[in-house]
mmCIF file of C-alpha atoms and ligand atoms in Angstrom:
data_model
loop_
_atom_site.group_PDB
_atom_site.id
_atom_site.type_symbol
_atom_site.label_atom_id
_atom_site.label_comp_id
_atom_site.label_asym_id
_atom_site.label_seq_id
_atom_site.Cartn_x
_atom_site.Cartn_y
_atom_site.Cartn_z
ATOM 1 C CA UNK X 1 216.871 -57.552 -43.971
ATOM 2 C CA UNK X 2 218.357 -60.776 -42.710
ATOM 3 C CA UNK X 3 220.660 -62.705 -45.041
ATOM 4 C CA UNK X 4 220.279 -66.318 -45.908
ATOM 5 C CA UNK X 5 222.515 -68.470 -43.731
ATOM 6 C CA UNK X 6 225.939 -69.077 -45.192
ATOM 7 C CA UNK X 7 227.291 -72.655 -44.633
ATOM 8 C CA UNK X 8 230.874 -73.217 -44.297
ATOM 9 C CA UNK X 9 230.615 -75.551 -47.398
ATOM 10 C CA UNK X 10 228.037 -76.750 -50.075
ATOM 11 C CA UNK X 11 228.376 -78.916 -52.898
ATOM 12 C CA UNK X 12 227.592 -77.709 -56.420
ATOM 13 C CA UNK X 13 225.692 -80.241 -58.499
ATOM 14 C CA UNK X 14 224.639 -79.230 -61.979
ATOM 15 C CA UNK X 15 221.262 -80.152 -63.809
ATOM 16 C CA UNK X 16 223.076 -82.377 -66.179
ATOM 17 C CA UNK X 17 224.423 -84.511 -63.453
ATOM 18 C CA UNK X 18 221.089 -84.668 -61.757
ATOM 19 C CA UNK X 19 219.494 -85.880 -64.996
ATOM 20 C CA UNK X 20 222.346 -88.378 -65.176
ATOM 21 C CA UNK X 21 221.518 -89.766 -61.839
ATOM 22 C CA UNK X 22 218.185 -90.062 -62.889
ATOM 23 C CA UNK X 23 219.030 -92.048 -66.077
ATOM 24 C CA UNK X 24 221.042 -94.375 -63.872
ATOM 25 C CA UNK X 25 218.263 -94.952 -61.341
ATOM 26 C CA UNK X 26 216.027 -95.903 -64.338
ATOM 27 C CA UNK X 27 218.670 -98.068 -66.027
ATOM 28 C CA UNK X 28 218.019 -101.231 -63.871
ATOM 29 C CA UNK X 29 221.703 -101.162 -62.970
ATOM 30 C CA UNK X 30 222.303 -99.148 -59.818
ATOM 31 C CA UNK X 31 225.294 -100.656 -58.019
ATOM 32 C CA UNK X 32 228.903 -100.864 -59.280
ATOM 33 C CA UNK X 33 228.879 -101.100 -63.112
ATOM 34 C CA UNK X 34 229.404 -98.937 -66.278
ATOM 35 C CA UNK X 35 229.365 -95.701 -64.397
ATOM 36 C CA UNK X 36 232.060 -96.799 -61.889
ATOM 37 C CA UNK X 37 234.096 -97.901 -65.035
ATOM 38 C CA UNK X 38 233.633 -94.582 -66.729
ATOM 39 C CA UNK X 39 234.451 -92.660 -63.455
ATOM 40 C CA UNK X 40 237.626 -94.805 -63.020
ATOM 41 C CA UNK X 41 238.616 -94.178 -66.714
ATOM 42 C CA UNK X 42 238.112 -90.443 -66.268
ATOM 43 C CA UNK X 43 240.238 -90.270 -62.971
ATOM 44 C CA UNK X 44 243.025 -92.329 -64.478
ATOM 45 C CA UNK X 45 243.117 -89.899 -67.325
ATOM 46 C CA UNK X 46 243.080 -87.111 -64.826
ATOM 47 C CA UNK X 47 246.084 -88.607 -63.155
ATOM 48 C CA UNK X 48 248.186 -88.939 -66.315
ATOM 49 C CA UNK X 49 247.196 -92.475 -67.108
ATOM 50 C CA UNK X 50 248.021 -94.239 -63.714
ATOM 51 C CA UNK X 51 245.795 -97.073 -62.766
ATOM 52 C CA UNK X 52 242.804 -95.909 -60.448
ATOM 53 C CA UNK X 53 239.937 -97.790 -58.800
ATOM 54 C CA UNK X 54 237.014 -96.189 -56.909
ATOM 55 C CA UNK X 55 235.789 -97.141 -53.519
ATOM 56 C CA UNK X 56 232.808 -96.182 -51.324
ATOM 57 C CA UNK X 57 235.070 -93.706 -49.077
ATOM 58 C CA UNK X 58 238.304 -92.073 -48.715
ATOM 59 C CA UNK X 59 238.683 -94.048 -45.565
ATOM 60 C CA UNK X 60 238.463 -97.413 -47.419
ATOM 61 C CA UNK X 61 240.997 -96.259 -49.870
ATOM 62 C CA UNK X 62 243.515 -95.374 -47.077
ATOM 63 C CA UNK X 63 242.860 -98.864 -45.408
ATOM 64 C CA UNK X 64 243.357 -100.724 -48.693
ATOM 65 C CA UNK X 65 246.460 -98.598 -49.469
ATOM 66 C CA UNK X 66 247.880 -99.615 -46.124
ATOM 67 C CA UNK X 67 247.186 -103.287 -46.858
ATOM 68 C CA UNK X 68 248.599 -103.032 -50.249
ATOM 69 C CA UNK X 69 251.911 -101.518 -48.887
ATOM 70 C CA UNK X 70 252.038 -104.544 -46.574
ATOM 71 C CA UNK X 71 251.503 -102.513 -43.377
ATOM 72 C CA UNK X 72 250.515 -104.821 -40.416
ATOM 73 C CA UNK X 73 250.795 -105.596 -36.737
ATOM 74 C CA UNK X 74 254.091 -104.404 -35.361
ATOM 75 C CA UNK X 75 254.829 -101.915 -38.097
ATOM 76 C CA UNK X 76 254.827 -98.036 -37.452
ATOM 77 C CA UNK X 77 253.250 -95.440 -39.660
ATOM 78 C CA UNK X 78 254.219 -91.812 -39.387
ATOM 79 C CA UNK X 79 251.501 -89.248 -39.800
ATOM 80 C CA UNK X 80 250.159 -86.050 -38.452
ATOM 81 C CA UNK X 81 247.805 -85.503 -35.434
ATOM 82 C CA UNK X 82 246.084 -82.602 -37.107
ATOM 83 C CA UNK X 83 243.686 -84.344 -39.632
ATOM 84 C CA UNK X 84 240.368 -85.967 -39.703
ATOM 85 C CA UNK X 85 240.512 -89.002 -37.475
ATOM 86 C CA UNK X 86 240.257 -91.522 -40.392
ATOM 87 C CA UNK X 87 243.793 -91.060 -41.220
ATOM 88 C CA UNK X 88 245.172 -92.812 -37.939
ATOM 89 C CA UNK X 89 242.139 -94.989 -37.371
ATOM 90 C CA UNK X 90 242.992 -96.871 -40.566
ATOM 91 C CA UNK X 91 246.452 -97.431 -39.182
ATOM 92 C CA UNK X 92 244.968 -98.953 -35.892
ATOM 93 C CA UNK X 93 242.488 -100.789 -38.069
ATOM 94 C CA UNK X 94 245.183 -102.784 -39.888
ATOM 95 C CA UNK X 95 246.797 -103.433 -36.578
ATOM 96 C CA UNK X 96 249.840 -101.109 -36.882
ATOM 97 C CA UNK X 97 250.987 -98.147 -34.726
ATOM 98 C CA UNK X 98 250.377 -94.687 -35.638
ATOM 99 C CA UNK X 99 253.435 -92.439 -34.861
ATOM 100 C CA UNK X 100 252.457 -88.761 -34.725
ATOM 101 C CA UNK X 101 254.852 -85.849 -35.312
ATOM 102 C CA UNK X 102 254.102 -82.219 -34.808
ATOM 103 C CA UNK X 103 253.134 -79.960 -37.506
ATOM 104 C CA UNK X 104 254.635 -76.862 -38.877
ATOM 105 C CA UNK X 105 252.654 -73.968 -37.487
ATOM 106 C CA UNK X 106 252.624 -72.057 -40.972
ATOM 107 C CA UNK X 107 251.573 -74.790 -43.234
ATOM 108 C CA UNK X 108 249.866 -76.917 -40.632
ATOM 109 C CA UNK X 109 251.228 -80.140 -42.354
ATOM 110 C CA UNK X 110 253.462 -82.350 -40.510
ATOM 111 C CA UNK X 111 257.256 -81.015 -40.156
ATOM 112 C CA UNK X 112 259.522 -83.256 -42.486
ATOM 113 C CA UNK X 113 262.455 -82.836 -40.132
ATOM 114 C CA UNK X 114 260.389 -84.431 -37.360
ATOM 115 C CA UNK X 115 259.195 -87.101 -39.734
ATOM 116 C CA UNK X 116 262.857 -88.085 -40.525
ATOM 117 C CA UNK X 117 263.707 -88.128 -36.782
ATOM 118 C CA UNK X 118 260.560 -90.394 -36.046
ATOM 119 C CA UNK X 119 262.052 -93.110 -38.389
ATOM 120 C CA UNK X 120 262.918 -96.378 -36.382
ATOM 121 C CA UNK X 121 263.591 -99.951 -37.710
ATOM 122 C CA UNK X 122 259.725 -100.639 -37.289
ATOM 123 C CA UNK X 123 258.650 -97.784 -39.630
ATOM 124 C CA UNK X 124 257.039 -99.049 -42.720
ATOM 125 C CA UNK X 125 255.298 -96.200 -44.066
ATOM 126 C CA UNK X 126 254.712 -92.487 -44.137
ATOM 127 C CA UNK X 127 251.154 -91.226 -44.440
ATOM 128 C CA UNK X 128 251.122 -87.403 -45.232
ATOM 129 C CA UNK X 129 247.984 -85.252 -45.185
ATOM 130 C CA UNK X 130 247.481 -82.158 -47.267
ATOM 131 C CA UNK X 131 245.483 -80.100 -44.837
ATOM 132 C CA UNK X 132 243.151 -77.764 -46.752
ATOM 133 C CA UNK X 133 244.768 -79.102 -49.996
ATOM 134 C CA UNK X 134 248.146 -77.716 -49.395
ATOM 135 C CA UNK X 135 250.782 -80.359 -50.271
ATOM 136 C CA UNK X 136 253.929 -80.954 -48.113
ATOM 137 C CA UNK X 137 257.223 -80.475 -49.962
ATOM 138 C CA UNK X 138 256.893 -83.509 -52.094
ATOM 139 C CA UNK X 139 260.640 -83.515 -53.205
ATOM 140 C CA UNK X 140 261.727 -83.834 -49.646
ATOM 141 C CA UNK X 141 259.016 -86.275 -48.661
ATOM 142 C CA UNK X 142 260.059 -88.634 -51.490
ATOM 143 C CA UNK X 143 263.619 -88.202 -50.765
ATOM 144 C CA UNK X 144 263.054 -89.242 -47.177
ATOM 145 C CA UNK X 145 261.050 -92.226 -48.175
ATOM 146 C CA UNK X 146 263.554 -93.322 -50.855
ATOM 147 C CA UNK X 147 266.631 -93.121 -48.551
ATOM 148 C CA UNK X 148 264.730 -95.023 -45.724
ATOM 149 C CA UNK X 149 262.984 -97.554 -48.124
ATOM 150 C CA UNK X 150 259.682 -96.695 -46.913
ATOM 151 C CA UNK X 151 256.333 -96.649 -48.852
ATOM 152 C CA UNK X 152 254.076 -93.380 -48.826
ATOM 153 C CA UNK X 153 250.490 -93.580 -48.641
ATOM 154 C CA UNK X 154 249.156 -90.095 -49.391
ATOM 155 C CA UNK X 155 245.994 -88.955 -47.583
ATOM 156 C CA UNK X 156 245.237 -86.585 -50.531
ATOM 157 C CA UNK X 157 241.575 -86.590 -49.373
ATOM 158 C CA UNK X 158 241.384 -82.860 -49.579
ATOM 159 C CA UNK X 159 243.875 -82.440 -52.407
ATOM 160 C CA UNK X 160 241.930 -83.128 -55.813
ATOM 161 C CA UNK X 161 243.491 -80.754 -58.171
ATOM 162 C CA UNK X 162 246.317 -79.684 -55.979
ATOM 163 C CA UNK X 163 249.751 -79.695 -57.628
ATOM 164 C CA UNK X 164 253.440 -80.020 -56.919
ATOM 165 C CA UNK X 165 255.855 -78.633 -59.475
ATOM 166 C CA UNK X 166 253.247 -78.238 -61.969
ATOM 167 C CA UNK X 167 252.199 -81.909 -61.639
ATOM 168 C CA UNK X 168 248.930 -83.016 -60.226
ATOM 169 C CA UNK X 169 249.036 -84.671 -56.861
ATOM 170 C CA UNK X 170 247.829 -88.240 -57.700
ATOM 171 C CA UNK X 171 249.886 -88.116 -60.974
ATOM 172 C CA UNK X 172 253.001 -88.366 -59.103
ATOM 173 C CA UNK X 173 253.774 -90.398 -55.870
ATOM 174 C CA UNK X 174 253.424 -93.818 -54.327
ATOM 175 C CA UNK X 175 249.722 -94.666 -53.222
ATOM 176 C CA UNK X 176 247.553 -91.719 -53.462
ATOM 177 C CA UNK X 177 244.198 -91.618 -51.685
ATOM 178 C CA UNK X 178 241.392 -89.265 -52.527
ATOM 179 C CA UNK X 179 237.932 -88.646 -50.800
ATOM 180 C CA UNK X 180 234.843 -87.634 -52.552
ATOM 181 C CA UNK X 181 232.751 -87.018 -49.500
ATOM 182 C CA UNK X 182 230.165 -84.247 -49.940
ATOM 183 C CA UNK X 183 232.526 -81.504 -48.446
ATOM 184 C CA UNK X 184 235.520 -82.270 -50.792
ATOM 185 C CA UNK X 185 236.366 -80.173 -53.779
ATOM 186 C CA UNK X 186 234.837 -83.033 -55.913
ATOM 187 C CA UNK X 187 232.049 -85.132 -54.567
ATOM 188 C CA UNK X 188 230.327 -88.397 -55.319
ATOM 189 C CA UNK X 189 228.278 -87.914 -52.211
ATOM 190 C CA UNK X 190 230.265 -90.333 -50.489
ATOM 191 C CA UNK X 191 233.240 -92.207 -52.127
ATOM 192 C CA UNK X 192 237.076 -92.310 -52.807
ATOM 193 C CA UNK X 193 239.707 -93.312 -55.273
ATOM 194 C CA UNK X 194 243.008 -94.773 -54.910
ATOM 195 C CA UNK X 195 245.904 -94.359 -57.423
ATOM 196 C CA UNK X 196 248.390 -97.162 -57.910
ATOM 197 C CA UNK X 197 251.837 -97.772 -59.238
ATOM 198 C CA UNK X 198 250.907 -100.668 -61.499
ATOM 199 C CA UNK X 199 248.113 -103.027 -62.562
ATOM 200 C CA UNK X 200 248.998 -105.833 -60.037
ATOM 201 C CA UNK X 201 248.327 -103.314 -57.200
ATOM 202 C CA UNK X 202 245.119 -102.329 -58.791
ATOM 203 C CA UNK X 203 244.063 -106.033 -59.201
ATOM 204 C CA UNK X 204 244.728 -106.777 -55.456
ATOM 205 C CA UNK X 205 242.687 -103.621 -54.458
ATOM 206 C CA UNK X 206 239.745 -104.875 -56.472
ATOM 207 C CA UNK X 207 239.857 -108.057 -54.443
ATOM 208 C CA UNK X 208 240.153 -106.157 -51.101
ATOM 209 C CA UNK X 209 237.171 -103.993 -52.257
ATOM 210 C CA UNK X 210 234.812 -106.804 -52.683
ATOM 211 C CA UNK X 211 235.223 -109.874 -50.363
ATOM 212 C CA UNK X 212 238.523 -110.936 -51.774
ATOM 213 C CA UNK X 213 236.583 -112.392 -54.827
ATOM 214 C CA UNK X 214 238.090 -113.315 -58.349
ATOM 215 C CA UNK X 215 235.662 -114.372 -61.131
ATOM 216 C CA UNK X 216 236.588 -116.441 -63.924
ATOM 217 C CA UNK X 217 234.415 -117.384 -67.080
ATOM 218 C CA UNK X 218 230.588 -117.450 -66.782
ATOM 219 C CA UNK X 219 230.484 -119.360 -63.609
ATOM 220 C CA UNK X 220 233.858 -119.485 -61.762
ATOM 221 C CA UNK X 221 234.553 -117.752 -58.449
ATOM 222 C CA UNK X 222 237.508 -117.952 -55.943
ATOM 223 C CA UNK X 223 238.352 -116.055 -52.893
ATOM 224 C CA UNK X 224 242.301 -116.092 -52.059
ATOM 225 C CA UNK X 225 242.600 -113.092 -49.791
ATOM 226 C CA UNK X 226 240.213 -111.578 -47.023
ATOM 227 C CA UNK X 227 238.353 -108.630 -48.536
ATOM 228 C CA UNK X 228 235.614 -106.313 -47.497
ATOM 229 C CA UNK X 229 232.639 -104.462 -48.916
ATOM 230 C CA UNK X 230 234.025 -101.056 -50.215
ATOM 231 C CA UNK X 231 232.565 -100.935 -53.588
ATOM 232 C CA UNK X 232 231.104 -97.569 -55.116
ATOM 233 C CA UNK X 233 227.551 -97.599 -56.432
ATOM 234 C CA UNK X 234 227.120 -96.507 -60.094
ATOM 235 C CA UNK X 235 224.643 -93.782 -58.734
ATOM 236 C CA UNK X 236 227.497 -92.222 -56.696
ATOM 237 C CA UNK X 237 229.941 -92.646 -59.469
ATOM 238 C CA UNK X 238 227.631 -90.716 -62.005
ATOM 239 C CA UNK X 239 227.594 -87.830 -59.408
ATOM 240 C CA UNK X 240 231.472 -87.796 -59.442
ATOM 241 C CA UNK X 241 231.638 -88.174 -63.080
ATOM 242 C CA UNK X 242 229.422 -85.073 -63.528
ATOM 243 C CA UNK X 243 231.750 -83.227 -61.273
ATOM 244 C CA UNK X 244 234.819 -83.990 -63.381
ATOM 245 C CA UNK X 245 234.449 -81.344 -66.078
ATOM 246 C CA UNK X 246 233.748 -78.571 -63.494
ATOM 247 C CA UNK X 247 236.755 -79.444 -61.141
ATOM 248 C CA UNK X 248 239.071 -76.799 -62.720
ATOM 249 C CA UNK X 249 236.489 -74.056 -62.605
ATOM 250 C CA UNK X 250 235.466 -75.124 -59.072
ATOM 251 C CA UNK X 251 238.997 -74.749 -57.962
ATOM 252 C CA UNK X 252 239.592 -71.562 -59.791
ATOM 253 C CA UNK X 253 236.608 -70.126 -58.010
ATOM 254 C CA UNK X 254 237.906 -71.394 -54.608
ATOM 255 C CA UNK X 255 241.128 -69.591 -55.370
ATOM 256 C CA UNK X 256 239.517 -66.338 -56.316
ATOM 257 C CA UNK X 257 237.618 -66.373 -53.097
ATOM 258 C CA UNK X 258 240.802 -67.202 -51.036
ATOM 259 C CA UNK X 259 242.277 -64.059 -52.563
ATOM 260 C CA UNK X 260 239.344 -62.051 -51.546
ATOM 261 C CA UNK X 261 239.776 -63.538 -48.023
ATOM 262 C CA UNK X 262 243.420 -62.263 -47.951
ATOM 263 C CA UNK X 263 242.355 -58.937 -49.019
ATOM 264 C CA UNK X 264 239.627 -58.689 -46.490
ATOM 265 C CA UNK X 265 241.635 -59.932 -43.379
ATOM 266 C CA UNK X 266 245.237 -58.841 -44.063
ATOM 267 C CA UNK X 267 244.438 -55.380 -42.430
ATOM 268 C CA UNK X 268 241.847 -54.367 -39.824
ATOM 269 C CA UNK X 269 241.013 -55.611 -36.284
ATOM 270 C CA UNK X 270 241.648 -59.263 -36.855
ATOM 271 C CA UNK X 271 245.122 -58.721 -38.038
ATOM 272 C CA UNK X 272 245.811 -56.106 -35.375
ATOM 273 C CA UNK X 273 245.247 -58.660 -32.710
ATOM 274 C CA UNK X 274 247.193 -61.516 -34.583
ATOM 275 C CA UNK X 275 244.700 -63.541 -36.288
ATOM 276 C CA UNK X 276 246.677 -65.984 -38.514
ATOM 277 C CA UNK X 277 245.816 -66.574 -42.087
ATOM 278 C CA UNK X 278 246.719 -69.644 -44.093
ATOM 279 C CA UNK X 279 249.912 -69.682 -46.122
ATOM 280 C CA UNK X 280 249.791 -67.422 -49.314
ATOM 281 C CA UNK X 281 249.864 -70.112 -51.961
ATOM 282 C CA UNK X 282 248.441 -69.585 -55.415
ATOM 283 C CA UNK X 283 250.215 -72.333 -57.247
ATOM 284 C CA UNK X 284 250.023 -75.691 -55.477
ATOM 285 C CA UNK X 285 246.872 -75.641 -53.264
ATOM 286 C CA UNK X 286 243.256 -76.222 -54.400
ATOM 287 C CA UNK X 287 241.916 -74.167 -51.543
ATOM 288 C CA UNK X 288 239.921 -76.864 -50.092
ATOM 289 C CA UNK X 289 239.545 -74.712 -47.007
ATOM 290 C CA UNK X 290 240.264 -71.165 -45.812
ATOM 291 C CA UNK X 291 241.196 -71.558 -42.058
ATOM 292 C CA UNK X 292 242.191 -68.735 -39.802
ATOM 293 C CA UNK X 293 243.754 -69.237 -36.239
ATOM 294 C CA UNK X 294 242.661 -67.157 -33.441
ATOM 295 C CA UNK X 295 245.013 -65.631 -31.049
ATOM 296 C CA UNK X 296 244.505 -67.638 -27.735
ATOM 297 C CA UNK X 297 245.235 -64.396 -25.342
ATOM 298 C CA UNK X 298 244.012 -61.548 -27.349
ATOM 299 C CA UNK X 299 240.170 -62.311 -27.266
ATOM 300 C CA UNK X 300 237.757 -62.533 -24.435
ATOM 301 C CA UNK X 301 235.735 -65.290 -26.001
ATOM 302 C CA UNK X 302 236.919 -68.763 -26.922
ATOM 303 C CA UNK X 303 236.616 -70.595 -30.182
ATOM 304 C CA UNK X 304 233.225 -71.773 -29.487
ATOM 305 C CA UNK X 305 232.094 -68.215 -28.506
ATOM 306 C CA UNK X 306 233.659 -67.086 -31.573
ATOM 307 C CA UNK X 307 231.834 -69.508 -33.923
ATOM 308 C CA UNK X 308 228.566 -68.778 -32.089
ATOM 309 C CA UNK X 309 229.015 -65.049 -32.818
ATOM 310 C CA UNK X 310 229.579 -66.068 -36.661
ATOM 311 C CA UNK X 311 226.329 -68.160 -36.564
ATOM 312 C CA UNK X 312 224.449 -65.144 -34.971
ATOM 313 C CA UNK X 313 225.527 -63.201 -38.064
ATOM 314 C CA UNK X 314 224.200 -66.010 -40.235
ATOM 315 C CA UNK X 315 227.653 -67.515 -41.092
ATOM 316 C CA UNK X 316 228.592 -71.107 -40.618
ATOM 317 C CA UNK X 317 232.076 -72.270 -39.672
ATOM 318 C CA UNK X 318 233.995 -75.506 -38.797
ATOM 319 C CA UNK X 319 236.732 -77.005 -36.817
ATOM 320 C CA UNK X 320 239.279 -78.951 -38.988
ATOM 321 C CA UNK X 321 240.439 -80.417 -36.688
ATOM 322 C CA UNK X 322 240.671 -81.309 -32.859
ATOM 323 C CA UNK X 323 243.993 -83.325 -32.518
ATOM 324 C CA UNK X 324 243.564 -86.952 -32.700
ATOM 325 C CA UNK X 325 246.144 -87.833 -29.966
ATOM 326 C CA UNK X 326 243.977 -86.233 -27.367
ATOM 327 C CA UNK X 327 240.866 -88.312 -28.066
ATOM 328 C CA UNK X 328 240.024 -91.064 -25.318
ATOM 329 C CA UNK X 329 240.894 -93.881 -27.521
ATOM 330 C CA UNK X 330 244.244 -92.467 -28.520
ATOM 331 C CA UNK X 331 244.903 -91.200 -24.950
ATOM 332 C CA UNK X 332 244.302 -95.064 -24.013
ATOM 333 C CA UNK X 333 247.174 -95.859 -26.217
ATOM 334 C CA UNK X 334 249.524 -93.740 -24.286
ATOM 335 C CA UNK X 335 249.443 -90.240 -26.036
ATOM 336 C CA UNK X 336 249.158 -87.232 -23.859
ATOM 337 C CA UNK X 337 248.809 -83.565 -23.956
ATOM 338 C CA UNK X 338 252.018 -81.514 -24.623
ATOM 339 C CA UNK X 339 253.389 -84.058 -27.230
ATOM 340 C CA UNK X 340 252.768 -81.982 -30.161
ATOM 341 C CA UNK X 341 252.340 -78.273 -29.058
ATOM 342 C CA UNK X 342 251.956 -76.572 -32.520
ATOM 343 C CA UNK X 343 249.109 -79.156 -33.425
ATOM 344 C CA UNK X 344 247.530 -78.876 -30.068
ATOM 345 C CA UNK X 345 247.383 -75.109 -30.413
ATOM 346 C CA UNK X 346 245.956 -75.376 -33.902
ATOM 347 C CA UNK X 347 243.504 -77.850 -32.677
ATOM 348 C CA UNK X 348 242.220 -75.425 -30.022
ATOM 349 C CA UNK X 349 242.149 -72.493 -32.085
ATOM 350 C CA UNK X 350 241.848 -73.084 -35.784
ATOM 351 C CA UNK X 351 238.390 -72.097 -37.462
ATOM 352 C CA UNK X 352 237.403 -73.070 -41.055
ATOM 353 C CA UNK X 353 235.532 -70.158 -42.777
ATOM 354 C CA UNK X 354 232.987 -70.592 -45.474
ATOM 355 C CA UNK X 355 234.611 -71.417 -48.977
ATOM 356 C CA UNK X 356 232.808 -73.215 -51.785
ATOM 357 C CA UNK X 357 232.487 -72.556 -55.447
ATOM 358 C CA UNK X 358 228.797 -71.307 -55.191
ATOM 359 C CA UNK X 359 229.737 -68.348 -52.946
ATOM 360 C CA UNK X 360 229.533 -64.810 -54.199
ATOM 361 C CA UNK X 361 232.239 -62.194 -53.770
ATOM 362 C CA UNK X 362 229.918 -60.424 -51.445
ATOM 363 C CA UNK X 363 229.747 -63.496 -49.147
ATOM 364 C CA UNK X 364 233.477 -63.254 -48.401
ATOM 365 C CA UNK X 365 233.164 -59.527 -47.733
ATOM 366 C CA UNK X 366 230.389 -60.415 -45.358
ATOM 367 C CA UNK X 367 232.549 -62.940 -43.394
ATOM 368 C CA UNK X 368 235.492 -60.686 -43.273
ATOM 369 C CA UNK X 369 233.418 -57.967 -41.860
ATOM 370 C CA UNK X 370 231.800 -60.333 -39.357
ATOM 371 C CA UNK X 371 235.443 -61.627 -38.436
ATOM 372 C CA UNK X 372 236.787 -58.232 -37.991
ATOM 373 C CA UNK X 373 233.824 -56.839 -36.041
ATOM 374 C CA UNK X 374 234.072 -59.685 -33.461
ATOM 375 C CA UNK X 375 237.623 -59.198 -33.048
ATOM 376 C CA UNK X 376 237.195 -55.566 -32.499
ATOM 377 C CA UNK X 377 234.489 -56.150 -30.047
ATOM 378 C CA UNK X 378 236.116 -59.144 -28.032
ATOM 379 C CA UNK X 379 239.738 -57.974 -28.226
ATOM 380 C CA UNK X 380 241.518 -57.702 -25.042
HETATM 381 C C1 PLP C 1 237.520 -86.689 -45.798
HETATM 382 C C2 PLP C 1 238.896 -87.057 -45.241
HETATM 383 C C3 PLP C 1 239.159 -88.515 -45.130
HETATM 384 C C4 PLP C 1 238.118 -89.449 -45.206
HETATM 385 O O1 PLP C 1 237.266 -89.515 -46.187
HETATM 386 P P1 PLP C 1 235.811 -90.285 -46.233
HETATM 387 O O2 PLP C 1 235.572 -90.298 -47.795
HETATM 388 O O3 PLP C 1 235.016 -89.369 -45.402
HETATM 389 O O4 PLP C 1 235.889 -91.564 -45.640
HETATM 390 C C5 PLP C 1 240.574 -88.900 -44.633
HETATM 391 N N1 PLP C 1 241.332 -87.889 -44.498
HETATM 392 C C6 PLP C 1 241.195 -86.704 -44.612
HETATM 393 C C7 PLP C 1 242.379 -85.734 -44.512
HETATM 394 C C8 PLP C 1 239.914 -86.128 -44.904
HETATM 395 O O5 PLP C 1 239.769 -84.951 -45.191
#
């Protein structure tokens, strides 16, 4: 009997949320309105009362955060090359220069020693990414930022529900950006949220969000800054709102599944040939992803072959991420192979295994069995 295909991720949307979306569609108000306001209020409460605004993507939130921080042409922003390309595209989008530093091979996040070394008089901001939901050392990050008088724009796209020192990512920090893309731990189909330090930043973000417009009275309107079109729809906001009460349970389930992955992969053929597992962390991360790293010289098939073997066994997998600095656009800016060896190795060999709240324990067992079987068969 063949089992149904197991994707590497899948959103969980309950019936109450689906019914709520239908209500919004029937309400006569489907774009930004009361649902967006309710979603923002729920997010603000989640982040300890800090001001929050919702946007139509986690890319828009990053770009607007850079604008609010005053990052512009001539400025440098330090970030990681091992992330979704949005992270550095937005730096280019505002006319600034991305400065990549290599990652720590264990945490897979940028190495804070290298961050500090990369600071120049042109550095305006640091843009950390919490890959798979695992935060960097936040105390050190903010110590560096304070000592060098730098803004921090946190790309916490993957870190909804992650914590540091018992406090939620987003409830602490400078400008903190989240994504609610369909694959993230909390989704609004597409969407994002930005957490601010004060009401002035939030007001400016509202202008950047919608064509720079400020409205006054019944008929007044002015435009004093250049804004774009980044508002979230009420339909999307209703999906996000419906996810909020489930987030803790979603993340707890992800954590339980991650524990099962460690149990299934800590010994056996995969471990024997040196397949690397994520850092064992059951306090800070929301387990957005469970990523293994294939040993480059111990397998007779490459990563694509490995993923094809998983697929043949009915198992989906993903690559998060190919390194950014080796994309054609970034090479044309002068980046080249060999600059960030840890990130480059991970970019070649990292594989994201299935992990989402709707998975059964038996699904993890099946993936571990497949990983071990492929490693046993193709080891060299
Ligand atoms: C998903 C993601 C983004 C972008 O979010 P979108 O909502 O897809 O625009 C940015 N950075 C990281 C690390 C992400 O995972």
